[in-house]
Structure formats: structure tokens, C-alpha cells
mmCIF file of N, CA and C in Angstrom:
data_model
loop_
_atom_site.group_PDB
_atom_site.id
_atom_site.type_symbol
_atom_site.label_atom_id
_atom_site.label_comp_id
_atom_site.label_asym_id
_atom_site.label_seq_id
_atom_site.Cartn_x
_atom_site.Cartn_y
_atom_site.Cartn_z
ATOM 1 N N UNK A 1 -32.428 -4.526 -3.182
ATOM 2 C CA UNK A 1 -31.135 -4.517 -2.553
ATOM 3 C C UNK A 1 -30.045 -4.899 -3.570
ATOM 4 N N UNK A 2 -30.373 -5.801 -4.481
ATOM 5 C CA UNK A 2 -29.411 -6.227 -5.479
ATOM 6 C C UNK A 2 -29.043 -5.072 -6.403
ATOM 7 N N UNK A 3 -30.001 -4.232 -6.710
ATOM 8 C CA UNK A 3 -29.761 -3.092 -7.599
ATOM 9 C C UNK A 3 -28.817 -2.111 -6.930
ATOM 10 N N UNK A 4 -28.995 -1.854 -5.651
ATOM 11 C CA UNK A 4 -28.127 -0.928 -4.931
ATOM 12 C C UNK A 4 -26.711 -1.498 -4.846
ATOM 13 N N UNK A 5 -26.589 -2.769 -4.596
ATOM 14 C CA UNK A 5 -25.269 -3.407 -4.532
ATOM 15 C C UNK A 5 -24.559 -3.314 -5.882
ATOM 16 N N UNK A 6 -25.261 -3.504 -6.963
ATOM 17 C CA UNK A 6 -24.671 -3.407 -8.291
ATOM 18 C C UNK A 6 -24.303 -1.979 -8.635
ATOM 19 N N UNK A 7 -25.093 -1.026 -8.178
ATOM 20 C CA UNK A 7 -24.832 0.369 -8.482
ATOM 21 C C UNK A 7 -23.580 0.889 -7.760
ATOM 22 N N UNK A 8 -23.415 0.523 -6.511
ATOM 23 C CA UNK A 8 -22.337 1.080 -5.715
ATOM 24 C C UNK A 8 -21.115 0.207 -5.611
ATOM 25 N N UNK A 9 -21.081 -0.901 -6.276
ATOM 26 C CA UNK A 9 -19.901 -1.756 -6.258
ATOM 27 C C UNK A 9 -19.115 -1.525 -7.525
ATOM 28 N N UNK A 10 -17.855 -1.168 -7.367
ATOM 29 C CA UNK A 10 -16.973 -1.037 -8.508
ATOM 30 C C UNK A 10 -15.703 -1.785 -8.212
ATOM 31 N N UNK A 11 -15.130 -2.313 -9.222
ATOM 32 C CA UNK A 11 -13.974 -3.169 -9.075
ATOM 33 C C UNK A 11 -12.967 -2.797 -10.109
ATOM 34 N N UNK A 12 -11.737 -2.637 -9.675
ATOM 35 C CA UNK A 12 -10.643 -2.332 -10.590
ATOM 36 C C UNK A 12 -10.126 -3.653 -11.126
ATOM 37 N N UNK A 13 -10.109 -3.784 -12.448
ATOM 38 C CA UNK A 13 -9.756 -5.074 -13.049
ATOM 39 C C UNK A 13 -8.239 -5.309 -13.051
ATOM 40 N N UNK A 14 -7.445 -4.231 -13.172
ATOM 41 C CA UNK A 14 -5.988 -4.397 -13.216
ATOM 42 C C UNK A 14 -5.468 -4.721 -11.820
ATOM 43 N N UNK A 15 -4.718 -5.822 -11.662
ATOM 44 C CA UNK A 15 -4.245 -6.190 -10.328
ATOM 45 C C UNK A 15 -3.316 -5.167 -9.695
ATOM 46 N N UNK A 16 -2.452 -4.541 -10.468
ATOM 47 C CA UNK A 16 -1.497 -3.597 -9.925
ATOM 48 C C UNK A 16 -2.234 -2.349 -9.433
ATOM 49 N N UNK A 17 -3.179 -1.860 -10.220
ATOM 50 C CA UNK A 17 -3.945 -0.676 -9.792
ATOM 51 C C UNK A 17 -4.818 -0.964 -8.582
ATOM 52 N N UNK A 18 -5.397 -2.140 -8.514
ATOM 53 C CA UNK A 18 -6.182 -2.477 -7.346
ATOM 54 C C UNK A 18 -5.292 -2.626 -6.116
ATOM 55 N N UNK A 19 -4.080 -3.183 -6.302
ATOM 56 C CA UNK A 19 -3.153 -3.279 -5.184
ATOM 57 C C UNK A 19 -2.684 -1.899 -4.729
ATOM 58 N N UNK A 20 -2.441 -1.005 -5.680
ATOM 59 C CA UNK A 20 -2.018 0.352 -5.296
ATOM 60 C C UNK A 20 -3.118 1.084 -4.554
ATOM 61 N N UNK A 21 -4.361 0.929 -4.995
ATOM 62 C CA UNK A 21 -5.462 1.589 -4.285
ATOM 63 C C UNK A 21 -5.615 1.008 -2.888
ATOM 64 N N UNK A 22 -5.468 -0.282 -2.735
ATOM 65 C CA UNK A 22 -5.546 -0.883 -1.414
ATOM 66 C C UNK A 22 -4.377 -0.461 -0.529
ATOM 67 N N UNK A 23 -3.199 -0.313 -1.133
ATOM 68 C CA UNK A 23 -2.025 0.143 -0.390
ATOM 69 C C UNK A 23 -2.236 1.549 0.161
ATOM 70 N N UNK A 24 -2.715 2.430 -0.705
ATOM 71 C CA UNK A 24 -2.920 3.795 -0.242
ATOM 72 C C UNK A 24 -4.073 3.905 0.730
ATOM 73 N N UNK A 25 -5.029 3.014 0.672
ATOM 74 C CA UNK A 25 -6.097 2.980 1.670
ATOM 75 C C UNK A 25 -5.529 2.591 3.028
ATOM 76 N N UNK A 26 -4.670 1.558 3.058
ATOM 77 C CA UNK A 26 -4.043 1.162 4.303
ATOM 78 C C UNK A 26 -3.081 2.199 4.816
ATOM 79 N N UNK A 27 -2.400 2.916 3.919
ATOM 80 C CA UNK A 27 -1.530 3.998 4.361
ATOM 81 C C UNK A 27 -2.344 5.114 4.976
ATOM 82 N N UNK A 28 -3.517 5.392 4.410
ATOM 83 C CA UNK A 28 -4.382 6.415 4.970
ATOM 84 C C UNK A 28 -4.833 6.058 6.370
ATOM 85 N N UNK A 29 -5.229 4.806 6.575
ATOM 86 C CA UNK A 29 -5.641 4.332 7.888
ATOM 87 C C UNK A 29 -4.461 4.404 8.866
ATOM 88 N N UNK A 30 -3.291 3.971 8.427
ATOM 89 C CA UNK A 30 -2.111 4.011 9.306
ATOM 90 C C UNK A 30 -1.708 5.426 9.648
ATOM 91 N N UNK A 31 -1.784 6.336 8.697
ATOM 92 C CA UNK A 31 -1.461 7.756 9.003
ATOM 93 C C UNK A 31 -2.446 8.356 9.962
ATOM 94 N N UNK A 32 -3.708 7.960 9.840
ATOM 95 C CA UNK A 32 -4.715 8.461 10.789
ATOM 96 C C UNK A 32 -4.437 7.938 12.191
ATOM 97 N N UNK A 33 -4.096 6.660 12.308
ATOM 98 C CA UNK A 33 -3.788 6.085 13.626
ATOM 99 C C UNK A 33 -2.527 6.743 14.209
ATOM 100 N N UNK A 34 -1.523 6.965 13.380
ATOM 101 C CA UNK A 34 -0.318 7.642 13.866
ATOM 102 C C UNK A 34 -0.587 9.062 14.280
ATOM 103 N N UNK A 35 -1.456 9.759 13.569
ATOM 104 C CA UNK A 35 -1.782 11.122 13.967
ATOM 105 C C UNK A 35 -2.574 11.141 15.285
ATOM 106 N N UNK A 36 -3.443 10.156 15.488
ATOM 107 C CA UNK A 36 -4.135 10.040 16.777
ATOM 108 C C UNK A 36 -3.146 9.729 17.899
ATOM 109 N N UNK A 37 -2.160 8.884 17.615
ATOM 110 C CA UNK A 37 -1.145 8.552 18.588
ATOM 111 C C UNK A 37 -0.292 9.790 18.912
ATOM 112 N N UNK A 38 0.007 10.567 17.907
ATOM 113 C CA UNK A 38 0.774 11.791 18.093
ATOM 114 C C UNK A 38 -0.024 12.821 18.881
ATOM 115 N N UNK A 39 -1.288 12.904 18.609
ATOM 116 C CA UNK A 39 -2.140 13.870 19.283
ATOM 117 C C UNK A 39 -2.420 13.487 20.737
ATOM 118 N N UNK A 40 -2.635 12.186 20.980
ATOM 119 C CA UNK A 40 -3.064 11.744 22.307
ATOM 120 C C UNK A 40 -1.948 11.403 23.254
ATOM 121 N N UNK A 41 -0.733 11.377 22.808
ATOM 122 C CA UNK A 41 0.364 10.999 23.700
ATOM 123 C C UNK A 41 1.429 12.084 23.660
ATOM 124 N N UNK A 42 2.483 11.851 24.391
ATOM 125 C CA UNK A 42 3.562 12.822 24.455
ATOM 126 C C UNK A 42 4.623 12.623 23.418
ATOM 127 N N UNK A 43 4.331 11.825 22.403
ATOM 128 C CA UNK A 43 5.313 11.577 21.340
ATOM 129 C C UNK A 43 5.504 12.817 20.482
ATOM 130 N N UNK A 44 6.674 12.929 19.916
ATOM 131 C CA UNK A 44 6.940 13.998 18.956
ATOM 132 C C UNK A 44 7.070 13.393 17.575
ATOM 133 N N UNK A 45 7.101 14.242 16.568
ATOM 134 C CA UNK A 45 7.162 13.741 15.194
ATOM 135 C C UNK A 45 8.434 12.989 14.881
ATOM 136 N N UNK A 46 9.529 13.365 15.495
ATOM 137 C CA UNK A 46 10.801 12.691 15.231
ATOM 138 C C UNK A 46 10.833 11.287 15.830
ATOM 139 N N UNK A 47 9.916 10.993 16.770
ATOM 140 C CA UNK A 47 9.869 9.657 17.374
ATOM 141 C C UNK A 47 9.060 8.662 16.551
ATOM 142 N N UNK A 48 8.401 9.115 15.505
ATOM 143 C CA UNK A 48 7.500 8.265 14.738
ATOM 144 C C UNK A 48 8.127 7.648 13.492
ATOM 145 N N UNK A 49 9.425 7.779 13.293
ATOM 146 C CA UNK A 49 10.030 7.287 12.032
ATOM 147 C C UNK A 49 9.901 5.770 11.897
ATOM 148 N N UNK A 50 10.138 5.027 12.977
ATOM 149 C CA UNK A 50 9.993 3.576 12.934
ATOM 150 C C UNK A 50 8.573 3.181 12.640
ATOM 151 N N UNK A 51 7.611 3.841 13.288
ATOM 152 C CA UNK A 51 6.209 3.517 13.085
ATOM 153 C C UNK A 51 5.768 3.850 11.658
ATOM 154 N N UNK A 52 6.345 4.894 11.097
ATOM 155 C CA UNK A 52 6.019 5.251 9.715
ATOM 156 C C UNK A 52 6.483 4.170 8.743
ATOM 157 N N UNK A 53 7.668 3.650 8.963
ATOM 158 C CA UNK A 53 8.147 2.559 8.129
ATOM 159 C C UNK A 53 7.302 1.317 8.279
ATOM 160 N N UNK A 54 6.826 1.061 9.482
ATOM 161 C CA UNK A 54 5.951 -0.086 9.716
ATOM 162 C C UNK A 54 4.630 0.074 8.976
ATOM 163 N N UNK A 55 4.068 1.293 9.017
ATOM 164 C CA UNK A 55 2.809 1.563 8.302
ATOM 165 C C UNK A 55 3.008 1.366 6.808
ATOM 166 N N UNK A 56 4.101 1.844 6.280
ATOM 167 C CA UNK A 56 4.373 1.672 4.837
ATOM 168 C C UNK A 56 4.541 0.203 4.490
ATOM 169 N N UNK A 57 5.250 -0.544 5.326
ATOM 170 C CA UNK A 57 5.480 -1.977 5.047
ATOM 171 C C UNK A 57 4.155 -2.734 5.071
ATOM 172 N N UNK A 58 3.305 -2.432 6.040
ATOM 173 C CA UNK A 58 2.002 -3.115 6.122
ATOM 174 C C UNK A 58 1.143 -2.747 4.900
ATOM 175 N N UNK A 59 1.180 -1.472 4.505
ATOM 176 C CA UNK A 59 0.411 -1.028 3.362
ATOM 177 C C UNK A 59 0.880 -1.717 2.084
ATOM 178 N N UNK A 60 2.184 -1.830 1.885
ATOM 179 C CA UNK A 60 2.710 -2.493 0.700
ATOM 180 C C UNK A 60 2.379 -3.994 0.733
ATOM 181 N N UNK A 61 2.452 -4.611 1.906
ATOM 182 C CA UNK A 61 2.138 -6.040 2.007
ATOM 183 C C UNK A 61 0.675 -6.312 1.643
ATOM 184 N N UNK A 62 -0.231 -5.478 2.150
ATOM 185 C CA UNK A 62 -1.636 -5.675 1.803
ATOM 186 C C UNK A 62 -1.922 -5.326 0.335
ATOM 187 N N UNK A 63 -1.196 -4.373 -0.208
ATOM 188 C CA UNK A 63 -1.347 -4.076 -1.613
ATOM 189 C C UNK A 63 -0.859 -5.218 -2.483
ATOM 190 N N UNK A 64 0.271 -5.799 -2.133
ATOM 191 C CA UNK A 64 0.764 -6.978 -2.866
ATOM 192 C C UNK A 64 -0.148 -8.159 -2.726
ATOM 193 N N UNK A 65 -0.741 -8.324 -1.545
ATOM 194 C CA UNK A 65 -1.701 -9.402 -1.311
ATOM 195 C C UNK A 65 -2.931 -9.232 -2.223
ATOM 196 N N UNK A 66 -3.408 -8.000 -2.337
ATOM 197 C CA UNK A 66 -4.545 -7.739 -3.194
ATOM 198 C C UNK A 66 -4.185 -7.938 -4.667
ATOM 199 N N UNK A 67 -2.996 -7.481 -5.079
ATOM 200 C CA UNK A 67 -2.569 -7.661 -6.458
ATOM 201 C C UNK A 67 -2.422 -9.150 -6.780
ATOM 202 N N UNK A 68 -1.887 -9.916 -5.844
ATOM 203 C CA UNK A 68 -1.742 -11.351 -6.059
ATOM 204 C C UNK A 68 -3.068 -12.054 -6.146
ATOM 205 N N UNK A 69 -4.033 -11.634 -5.307
ATOM 206 C CA UNK A 69 -5.368 -12.249 -5.370
ATOM 207 C C UNK A 69 -6.072 -11.950 -6.663
ATOM 208 N N UNK A 70 -5.884 -10.761 -7.201
ATOM 209 C CA UNK A 70 -6.548 -10.384 -8.445
ATOM 210 C C UNK A 70 -5.854 -10.987 -9.673
ATOM 211 N N UNK A 71 -4.575 -11.305 -9.565
ATOM 212 C CA UNK A 71 -3.827 -11.893 -10.685
ATOM 213 C C UNK A 71 -4.123 -13.378 -10.745
ATOM 214 N N UNK A 72 -4.187 -13.912 -11.917
ATOM 215 C CA UNK A 72 -4.426 -15.358 -12.039
ATOM 216 C C UNK A 72 -3.153 -16.157 -11.838
ATOM 217 N N UNK A 73 -2.030 -15.555 -12.158
ATOM 218 C CA UNK A 73 -0.728 -16.195 -11.936
ATOM 219 C C UNK A 73 0.320 -15.102 -11.770
ATOM 220 N N UNK A 74 1.528 -15.511 -11.440
ATOM 221 C CA UNK A 74 2.641 -14.582 -11.209
ATOM 222 C C UNK A 74 2.312 -13.524 -10.186
ATOM 223 N N UNK A 75 1.880 -13.968 -9.013
ATOM 224 C CA UNK A 75 1.541 -13.052 -7.952
ATOM 225 C C UNK A 75 2.746 -12.277 -7.461
ATOM 226 N N UNK A 76 3.914 -12.931 -7.482
ATOM 227 C CA UNK A 76 5.123 -12.252 -7.033
ATOM 228 C C UNK A 76 5.445 -11.059 -7.950
ATOM 229 N N UNK A 77 5.178 -11.221 -9.259
ATOM 230 C CA UNK A 77 5.462 -10.180 -10.222
ATOM 231 C C UNK A 77 4.517 -9.009 -10.036
ATOM 232 N N UNK A 78 3.235 -9.282 -9.932
ATOM 233 C CA UNK A 78 2.236 -8.226 -9.774
ATOM 234 C C UNK A 78 2.432 -7.542 -8.414
ATOM 235 N N UNK A 79 2.774 -8.308 -7.386
ATOM 236 C CA UNK A 79 3.009 -7.721 -6.054
ATOM 237 C C UNK A 79 4.250 -6.859 -6.029
ATOM 238 N N UNK A 80 5.316 -7.321 -6.699
ATOM 239 C CA UNK A 80 6.526 -6.494 -6.730
ATOM 240 C C UNK A 80 6.343 -5.215 -7.534
ATOM 241 N N UNK A 81 5.566 -5.277 -8.614
ATOM 242 C CA UNK A 81 5.252 -4.060 -9.351
ATOM 243 C C UNK A 81 4.436 -3.092 -8.489
ATOM 244 N N UNK A 82 3.511 -3.639 -7.737
ATOM 245 C CA UNK A 82 2.714 -2.799 -6.831
ATOM 246 C C UNK A 82 3.622 -2.129 -5.807
ATOM 247 N N UNK A 83 4.541 -2.873 -5.189
ATOM 248 C CA UNK A 83 5.449 -2.310 -4.229
ATOM 249 C C UNK A 83 6.401 -1.294 -4.832
ATOM 250 N N UNK A 84 6.879 -1.579 -6.033
ATOM 251 C CA UNK A 84 7.784 -0.663 -6.704
ATOM 252 C C UNK A 84 7.086 0.647 -7.058
ATOM 253 N N UNK A 85 5.876 0.556 -7.602
ATOM 254 C CA UNK A 85 5.142 1.773 -7.924
ATOM 255 C C UNK A 85 4.751 2.551 -6.659
ATOM 256 N N UNK A 86 4.421 1.830 -5.606
ATOM 257 C CA UNK A 86 4.093 2.492 -4.327
ATOM 258 C C UNK A 86 5.310 3.267 -3.837
ATOM 259 N N UNK A 87 6.487 2.643 -3.871
ATOM 260 C CA UNK A 87 7.687 3.313 -3.405
ATOM 261 C C UNK A 87 8.023 4.521 -4.244
ATOM 262 N N UNK A 88 7.874 4.408 -5.545
ATOM 263 C CA UNK A 88 8.178 5.540 -6.430
ATOM 264 C C UNK A 88 7.188 6.683 -6.200
ATOM 265 N N UNK A 89 5.922 6.365 -6.036
ATOM 266 C CA UNK A 89 4.924 7.404 -5.795
ATOM 267 C C UNK A 89 5.184 8.106 -4.459
ATOM 268 N N UNK A 90 5.528 7.366 -3.426
ATOM 269 C CA UNK A 90 5.840 7.967 -2.151
ATOM 270 C C UNK A 90 7.083 8.854 -2.239
ATOM 271 N N UNK A 91 8.078 8.395 -2.995
ATOM 272 C CA UNK A 91 9.271 9.231 -3.198
ATOM 273 C C UNK A 91 8.959 10.509 -3.955
ATOM 274 N N UNK A 92 8.119 10.410 -4.965
ATOM 275 C CA UNK A 92 7.739 11.619 -5.736
ATOM 276 C C UNK A 92 6.947 12.574 -4.860
ATOM 277 N N UNK A 93 6.066 12.059 -4.043
ATOM 278 C CA UNK A 93 5.302 12.920 -3.140
ATOM 279 C C UNK A 93 6.226 13.583 -2.120
ATOM 280 N N UNK A 94 7.189 12.823 -1.601
ATOM 281 C CA UNK A 94 8.158 13.417 -0.674
ATOM 282 C C UNK A 94 9.030 14.458 -1.336
ATOM 283 N N UNK A 95 9.389 14.228 -2.583
ATOM 284 C CA UNK A 95 10.201 15.198 -3.313
ATOM 285 C C UNK A 95 9.417 16.483 -3.583
ATOM 286 N N UNK A 96 8.163 16.333 -3.985
ATOM 287 C CA UNK A 96 7.390 17.508 -4.334
ATOM 288 C C UNK A 96 6.873 18.274 -3.107
ATOM 289 N N UNK A 97 6.461 17.535 -2.098
ATOM 290 C CA UNK A 97 5.873 18.206 -0.932
ATOM 291 C C UNK A 97 6.906 18.679 0.078
ATOM 292 N N UNK A 98 7.932 17.905 0.292
ATOM 293 C CA UNK A 98 8.909 18.226 1.324
ATOM 294 C C UNK A 98 10.223 18.751 0.774
ATOM 295 N N UNK A 99 10.351 18.774 -0.536
ATOM 296 C CA UNK A 99 11.569 19.240 -1.203
ATOM 297 C C UNK A 99 12.799 18.471 -0.695
ATOM 298 N N UNK A 100 12.638 17.150 -0.587
ATOM 299 C CA UNK A 100 13.769 16.309 -0.175
ATOM 300 C C UNK A 100 14.326 15.603 -1.409
ATOM 301 N N UNK A 101 15.607 15.717 -1.582
ATOM 302 C CA UNK A 101 16.245 15.107 -2.733
ATOM 303 C C UNK A 101 16.359 13.593 -2.538
ATOM 304 N N UNK A 102 16.111 12.810 -3.582
ATOM 305 C CA UNK A 102 16.265 11.355 -3.467
ATOM 306 C C UNK A 102 17.721 10.973 -3.230
ATOM 307 N N UNK A 103 17.899 9.943 -2.412
ATOM 308 C CA UNK A 103 19.251 9.487 -2.063
ATOM 309 C C UNK A 103 19.355 7.978 -2.279
ATOM 310 N N UNK A 104 20.509 7.408 -1.950
ATOM 311 C CA UNK A 104 20.711 5.987 -2.111
ATOM 312 C C UNK A 104 19.849 5.160 -1.173
ATOM 313 N N UNK A 105 19.577 5.674 0.021
ATOM 314 C CA UNK A 105 18.713 4.936 0.948
ATOM 315 C C UNK A 105 17.283 4.889 0.446
ATOM 316 N N UNK A 106 16.878 5.898 -0.324
ATOM 317 C CA UNK A 106 15.538 5.851 -0.905
ATOM 318 C C UNK A 106 15.431 4.751 -1.955
ATOM 319 N N UNK A 107 16.496 4.521 -2.688
ATOM 320 C CA UNK A 107 16.496 3.415 -3.647
ATOM 321 C C UNK A 107 16.381 2.080 -2.922
ATOM 322 N N UNK A 108 17.101 1.934 -1.814
ATOM 323 C CA UNK A 108 16.982 0.719 -1.008
ATOM 324 C C UNK A 108 15.593 0.538 -0.452
ATOM 325 N N UNK A 109 14.965 1.665 -0.026
ATOM 326 C CA UNK A 109 13.625 1.591 0.522
ATOM 327 C C UNK A 109 12.654 1.147 -0.580
ATOM 328 N N UNK A 110 12.837 1.638 -1.785
ATOM 329 C CA UNK A 110 11.968 1.257 -2.903
ATOM 330 C C UNK A 110 12.146 -0.199 -3.251
ATOM 331 N N UNK A 111 13.374 -0.693 -3.226
ATOM 332 C CA UNK A 111 13.606 -2.114 -3.499
ATOM 333 C C UNK A 111 13.014 -2.990 -2.382
ATOM 334 N N UNK A 112 13.114 -2.497 -1.134
ATOM 335 C CA UNK A 112 12.494 -3.235 -0.027
ATOM 336 C C UNK A 112 10.979 -3.263 -0.168
ATOM 337 N N UNK A 113 10.395 -2.179 -0.618
ATOM 338 C CA UNK A 113 8.952 -2.154 -0.858
ATOM 339 C C UNK A 113 8.562 -3.128 -1.963
ATOM 340 N N UNK A 114 9.381 -3.231 -2.995
ATOM 341 C CA UNK A 114 9.115 -4.198 -4.055
ATOM 342 C C UNK A 114 9.218 -5.625 -3.527
ATOM 343 N N UNK A 115 10.189 -5.895 -2.642
ATOM 344 C CA UNK A 115 10.319 -7.225 -2.074
ATOM 345 C C UNK A 115 9.144 -7.579 -1.152
ATOM 346 N N UNK A 116 8.713 -6.622 -0.360
ATOM 347 C CA UNK A 116 7.567 -6.872 0.523
ATOM 348 C C UNK A 116 6.305 -7.059 -0.285
ATOM 349 N N UNK A 117 6.147 -6.287 -1.365
ATOM 350 C CA UNK A 117 5.013 -6.474 -2.249
ATOM 351 C C UNK A 117 5.037 -7.826 -2.942
ATOM 352 N N UNK A 118 6.226 -8.282 -3.330
ATOM 353 C CA UNK A 118 6.341 -9.596 -3.958
ATOM 354 C C UNK A 118 5.966 -10.699 -2.985
ATOM 355 N N UNK A 119 6.360 -10.557 -1.739
ATOM 356 C CA UNK A 119 5.996 -11.553 -0.719
ATOM 357 C C UNK A 119 4.461 -11.556 -0.508
ATOM 358 N N UNK A 120 3.874 -10.359 -0.454
ATOM 359 C CA UNK A 120 2.422 -10.278 -0.333
ATOM 360 C C UNK A 120 1.730 -10.868 -1.533
ATOM 361 N N UNK A 121 2.298 -10.652 -2.735
ATOM 362 C CA UNK A 121 1.714 -11.215 -3.951
ATOM 363 C C UNK A 121 1.783 -12.732 -3.968
ATOM 364 N N UNK A 122 2.856 -13.297 -3.427
ATOM 365 C CA UNK A 122 2.989 -14.771 -3.362
ATOM 366 C C UNK A 122 1.914 -15.362 -2.463
ATOM 367 N N UNK A 123 1.640 -14.677 -1.349
ATOM 368 C CA UNK A 123 0.580 -15.184 -0.481
ATOM 369 C C UNK A 123 -0.784 -14.942 -1.108
ATOM 370 N N UNK A 124 -0.939 -13.785 -1.787
ATOM 371 C CA UNK A 124 -2.220 -13.436 -2.357
ATOM 372 C C UNK A 124 -2.658 -14.335 -3.498
ATOM 373 N N UNK A 125 -1.725 -14.803 -4.332
ATOM 374 C CA UNK A 125 -2.117 -15.661 -5.426
ATOM 375 C C UNK A 125 -2.593 -17.022 -4.916
ATOM 376 N N UNK A 126 -2.190 -17.397 -3.725
ATOM 377 C CA UNK A 126 -2.645 -18.648 -3.141
ATOM 378 C C UNK A 126 -3.931 -18.490 -2.369
ATOM 379 N N UNK A 127 -4.424 -17.257 -2.202
ATOM 380 C CA UNK A 127 -5.671 -16.983 -1.508
ATOM 381 C C UNK A 127 -6.836 -16.775 -2.471
ATOM 382 N N UNK A 128 -6.606 -17.081 -3.752
ATOM 383 C CA UNK A 128 -7.649 -16.860 -4.737
ATOM 384 C C UNK A 128 -8.847 -17.736 -4.465
ATOM 385 N N UNK A 129 -9.995 -17.208 -4.847
ATOM 386 C CA UNK A 129 -11.237 -17.998 -4.725
ATOM 387 C C UNK A 129 -11.327 -18.894 -5.962
ATOM 388 N N UNK A 130 -11.523 -20.130 -5.738
ATOM 389 C CA UNK A 130 -11.591 -21.093 -6.850
ATOM 390 C C UNK A 130 -12.914 -21.038 -7.548
#
């Protein structure tokens, strides 16, 4: 059993990359839940904008928490970098897939993602295993 656990366990050493991967994992779960909600209820796509922002905020918070836990110090810094990169990647995907031009509100959203990631990183650095 120990051999199987060692074979299939992989760990990203960089705190920011591990936080980004955890963020996108949570975004994937949130998008799946929102699509089930959209499919199973009478909601339309235009009604989901608030829920989409909530999913992104939760994803960034958990990503910052993971980055803070993996960092030995400066969890706020690693968490804010995670949130900033997450926001930039989501903006790039939106630009390429939806052909939407970046605006000033997108800059504010990216800064808010960095702040949420920093908050998650502050909590995450205090959740380290001693």
C-alpha cells in the first residue's frame, strides 16, 4: 500500500503554482455545480453573474489558503500572487474565448482577487503543520 501511495502522490513544491492548481480545481467544482443549477432549475445564464463571482471568490480564497500553507512565511504575499495570477489567467481566457476587451472593472476584479488571495494566504500560513 505504501508503494501505491508513493507512486500516485505528487506534490507541487512552489506555493503559488499549488495555489493556482487548487484555485482552478475549486473553480471547476463551482462551474459544475452552477451548470447543474442551470440545468435543473428555471434560471437563465444572465441570472448567474452573482453566483459566478462567488465561485471565483471562493476559488481564489482556497488557492490563497493553499499557497499560504505551502509557504513558510509571507503568506499574504504568496496568496496575493496566486489571486493576481488567477485573475489575469481568467481575463486572458475571457479575452481569447469570448472576445471581450479588458476594461477598468476587470482591473478592479483582478485587484479584488489579489486581496482575497492575500487574505486566504494570511489564514493559510497560520494553518501550517508544525
